[in-house]
Structure formats: structure tokens, C-alpha cells
Amino acid sequence: MDGSVLECSLANDRATVLLGQDIAAALRNGDVLALRGDLGAGKTTLARGLIRALAADPDLEVPSPTYTLVQSYETRLAVQHFDLYRLSSVDELDELGFDEAGKNGVAIIEWPEKAGSHLPAGTIFITLEHEGDGRRAVLSGPEAALSRIARSFAARDFLDRT
Ligand code: ADP
Ligand code: MG
């Protein structure tokens, strides 16, 4: 398979937010992030940490787009945060401007399974699952994108030690 994998344990909420910050630092225009995991896996927590970091505003309101299906933000990059759980059919994706996802800015997509084949090539997948009281995250996708994110992890580990 063309691509690579990164894994990390997230002991608590704070760790999920930090993962979001690390990913945010590595993101570029055109990146699409698909957040997979059951209800309560931590997808919105991760998206919130990520969007707040991109906005450089730790208090920015980042509601779950459960009912609106999409919420947009003007940050360092234009962000579209999707939650497709309540999507009734893929036809509805057009109305949401989903096909523009990641063409100008970045897209963060909860319940990406609902988009089926509409997910763009090069999507970075982040799967969250329960691990004890915490969570485990597995990132997979194009090697270039994953190594950008890995460098961002390494930069924080270095800062943590100093
Ligand atoms: P989802 O969007 O996947 O349904 P949420 O982000 O709403 O999930 O999170 C569900 C719950 O899990 C929240 O109470 C959140 O604080 C908690 N949570 C997030 N990350 C972790 C973690 N690493 N360890 C323990 N609880 C977490
Ligand atoms: Mg959610």
C-alpha cells in the first residue's frame, strides 16, 4: 500500500487536544482529514483542538456540526468542519459544497464513511478508538502528509523535554 501509519495513545481529553495542535501545525492548504470512530470516540474534541490551534484562539467556539452538517472558519487556513452522521444521501453533499472540500483550505470530516467515494484522493484518515479510559489514534494516508505530521509530533516531544 502507498502510504504510512502513525499511532499514538491519548490518555485523556488534553492529549486529544494536543494531537489536534500537532496536526494543525503540519496542515497545508488542500489537506482533507477524515476522522473515523464511534460516537464518543473523541472526533469533535480532536477537531476542536485542531481548529482552535489554526485560529490561534484557545477560546474559539467550535460547536459540533451535528445538525448544520458543516461549519466554516476563517483561520490561518480556511476550514470546513463536517459532521456527516445525519446526512440522508450522498446527493446532499452537493448542497454542502462537499466537492470543494480541501480545494481551498482544509476539510475536517466526522463520519467520512457517509461520503463514500466522494472523499478526495489523498485524504488523511485518523481513526479514534477507546483504549482503557483513554483513546488510541491511528493516522494513515499519503506518506508525504504523514511525515509532515510526524515532524510536528517530534517538535513537541523536543519542547516537552526542554
Ligand atoms: P465524538 O465527536 O467522536 O462523538 P467527542 O469529541 O464528542 O466524540 O468526545 C466524546 C467524549 O470523549 C467527550 O466527553 C470527550 O471529552 C472525551 N474524550 C476525548 N478524548 C479523550 C481521551 N483521549 N480520553 C478520554 N476521554 C476523551
Ligand atoms: Mg462529534
Coordinates of C-alpha atoms and ligand atoms in Angstrom, one line a residue:
M1 CA 0.0 0.0 0.0
D2 CA 1.2 3.5 -0.8
G3 CA 1.2 5.4 2.4
S4 CA 2.2 5.1 6.0
V5 CA 0.8 4.9 9.5
L6 CA 1.3 6.8 12.8
E7 CA -0.1 5.7 16.1
C8 CA -0.4 7.3 19.5
S9 CA -2.1 6.8 22.8
L10 CA -4.3 9.6 24.2
A11 CA -4.6 9.2 28.0
N12 CA -7.2 12.0 28.4
D13 CA -9.0 14.9 26.7
R14 CA -6.0 17.1 26.9
A15 CA -3.9 14.6 24.9
T16 CA -6.6 14.6 22.2
V17 CA -6.4 18.4 22.1
L18 CA -2.6 18.3 21.9
L19 CA -2.8 15.8 19.0
G20 CA -5.1 18.4 17.3
Q21 CA -2.5 21.1 17.9
D22 CA 0.3 19.0 16.4
I23 CA -1.7 18.2 13.3
A24 CA -2.8 21.8 12.9
A25 CA 0.9 22.9 12.9
A26 CA 1.5 20.5 10.0
L27 CA -1.5 21.2 7.9
R28 CA -1.4 22.8 4.5
N29 CA -3.9 24.2 2.1
G30 CA -5.7 21.3 0.4
D31 CA -5.4 18.8 3.2
V32 CA -8.5 16.7 3.9
L33 CA -8.8 14.9 7.3
A34 CA -11.3 12.1 7.8
L35 CA -12.0 11.4 11.5
R36 CA -13.3 7.9 12.0
G37 CA -14.6 6.3 15.2
D38 CA -17.8 5.5 17.1
L39 CA -20.0 8.0 18.8
G40 CA -17.9 9.4 21.8
A41 CA -14.6 8.4 20.3
G42 CA -13.3 11.9 20.5
K43 CA -13.6 13.2 16.9
T44 CA -15.1 16.5 17.8
T45 CA -12.6 17.0 20.6
L46 CA -9.8 16.5 18.1
A47 CA -11.4 18.8 15.5
R48 CA -11.9 21.5 18.2
G49 CA -8.3 21.3 19.3
L50 CA -7.2 21.5 15.7
I51 CA -9.4 24.4 14.7
R52 CA -8.6 26.4 17.9
A53 CA -4.9 25.9 17.1
L54 CA -5.3 27.0 13.5
A55 CA -7.2 30.1 14.7
A56 CA -4.6 30.7 17.5
D57 CA -7.6 31.2 19.8
P58 CA -8.0 28.7 22.6
D59 CA -11.5 30.0 23.4
L60 CA -12.9 29.9 19.9
E61 CA -16.4 28.3 19.9
V62 CA -16.3 25.1 17.9
P63 CA -19.7 23.5 18.2
S64 CA -20.3 20.0 16.9
P65 CA -21.9 20.5 13.4
T66 CA -24.3 17.6 14.2
Y67 CA -27.3 19.4 12.8
T68 CA -25.8 22.0 10.5
L69 CA -23.6 19.2 8.9
V70 CA -20.9 21.8 8.2
Q71 CA -19.4 24.8 10.0
S72 CA -16.8 27.1 8.4
Y73 CA -13.9 29.0 10.0
E74 CA -11.5 31.6 8.7
T75 CA -8.2 30.8 10.4
R76 CA -4.6 30.5 9.1
L77 CA -6.3 28.3 6.6
A78 CA -10.0 28.3 5.6
V79 CA -11.5 25.4 7.5
Q80 CA -14.7 23.4 6.8
H81 CA -15.7 21.1 9.6
F82 CA -18.2 18.5 8.5
D83 CA -20.2 16.0 10.6
L84 CA -21.9 13.7 8.1
Y85 CA -23.7 11.5 10.6
R86 CA -27.1 12.9 9.8
L87 CA -26.5 13.1 6.0
S88 CA -29.6 11.5 4.3
S89 CA -27.9 10.7 1.0
V90 CA -24.8 11.5 -0.9
D91 CA -26.8 13.9 -3.1
E92 CA -27.0 16.2 -0.1
L93 CA -23.2 16.6 -0.3
D94 CA -23.6 18.9 -3.3
E95 CA -25.6 21.4 -1.3
L96 CA -23.0 21.3 1.5
G97 CA -20.3 22.2 -1.0
F98 CA -18.5 19.0 -0.2
D99 CA -16.9 18.6 -3.5
E100 CA -15.0 21.8 -2.8
A101 CA -13.6 20.2 0.4
G102 CA -10.0 20.8 0.6
K103 CA -9.8 22.6 -2.7
N104 CA -9.5 25.9 -1.0
G105 CA -8.4 25.4 2.6
V106 CA -8.7 22.3 4.7
A107 CA -11.6 20.0 5.4
I108 CA -12.1 18.0 8.6
I109 CA -14.8 15.3 8.3
E110 CA -16.5 13.4 11.0
W111 CA -18.4 10.2 9.8
P112 CA -16.5 10.2 6.5
E113 CA -17.9 6.8 5.7
K114 CA -21.1 8.6 4.8
A115 CA -19.3 10.4 1.9
G116 CA -18.5 7.1 0.2
S117 CA -16.5 7.6 -2.9
H118 CA -16.8 11.4 -2.6
L119 CA -13.8 11.5 -0.3
P120 CA -10.9 13.0 -2.3
A121 CA -7.8 11.1 -3.2
G122 CA -5.0 11.9 -0.7
T123 CA -7.4 12.0 2.3
I124 CA -5.6 11.6 5.7
F125 CA -7.5 9.1 7.9
I126 CA -7.5 9.4 11.6
T127 CA -9.2 6.5 13.5
L128 CA -10.0 7.0 17.1
E129 CA -10.9 4.1 19.4
H130 CA -11.3 3.5 23.1
E131 CA -8.2 2.3 25.0
G132 CA -8.9 1.8 28.7
D133 CA -10.2 5.1 30.0
G134 CA -8.5 6.9 27.2
R135 CA -8.2 6.7 23.4
R136 CA -5.9 5.4 20.7
A137 CA -5.4 7.3 17.4
V138 CA -4.2 5.7 14.2
L139 CA -3.3 8.1 11.4
S140 CA -2.9 6.8 7.8
G141 CA -2.6 8.3 4.4
P142 CA -0.1 9.6 1.9
E143 CA 3.5 9.3 3.1
A144 CA 4.3 13.0 2.5
A145 CA 1.4 14.2 4.6
L146 CA 2.1 11.6 7.4
S147 CA 5.8 12.6 7.6
R148 CA 4.8 16.3 7.9
I149 CA 2.6 15.3 10.9
A150 CA 5.4 13.1 12.3
R151 CA 7.8 16.0 12.3
S152 CA 5.3 18.1 14.2
F153 CA 5.0 15.3 16.8
A154 CA 8.8 15.2 17.1
A155 CA 9.0 19.0 17.5
R156 CA 6.6 18.9 20.5
D157 CA 8.4 15.9 22.1
F158 CA 11.6 18.0 21.9
L159 CA 9.8 21.0 23.5
D160 CA 8.4 18.8 26.3
R161 CA 11.9 17.8 27.2
T162 CA 13.3 21.3 27.4
Ligands
ADP1 P1 -17.3 12.2 19.0 O1 -17.2 13.5 18.3 O2 -16.3 11.2 18.4 O3 -18.6 11.7 19.2 P2 -16.4 13.8 21.3 O4 -15.2 14.5 20.8 O5 -17.7 14.5 21.4 O6 -16.6 12.4 20.5 O7 -15.9 13.2 22.7 C1 -16.7 12.3 23.5 C2 -16.2 12.3 24.9 O8 -14.9 11.7 24.9 C3 -16.0 13.7 25.5 O9 -16.5 13.7 26.8 C4 -14.5 14.0 25.4 O10 -14.1 14.9 26.4 C5 -14.0 12.6 25.7 N1 -12.6 12.4 25.2 C6 -12.0 12.9 24.1 N2 -10.7 12.4 24.1 C7 -10.5 11.6 25.1 C8 -9.4 10.9 25.6 N3 -8.2 10.9 25.0 N4 -9.5 10.2 26.8 C9 -10.7 10.2 27.4 N5 -11.8 10.9 27.0 C10 -11.7 11.6 25.9
MG2 MG -18.7 14.5 17.1

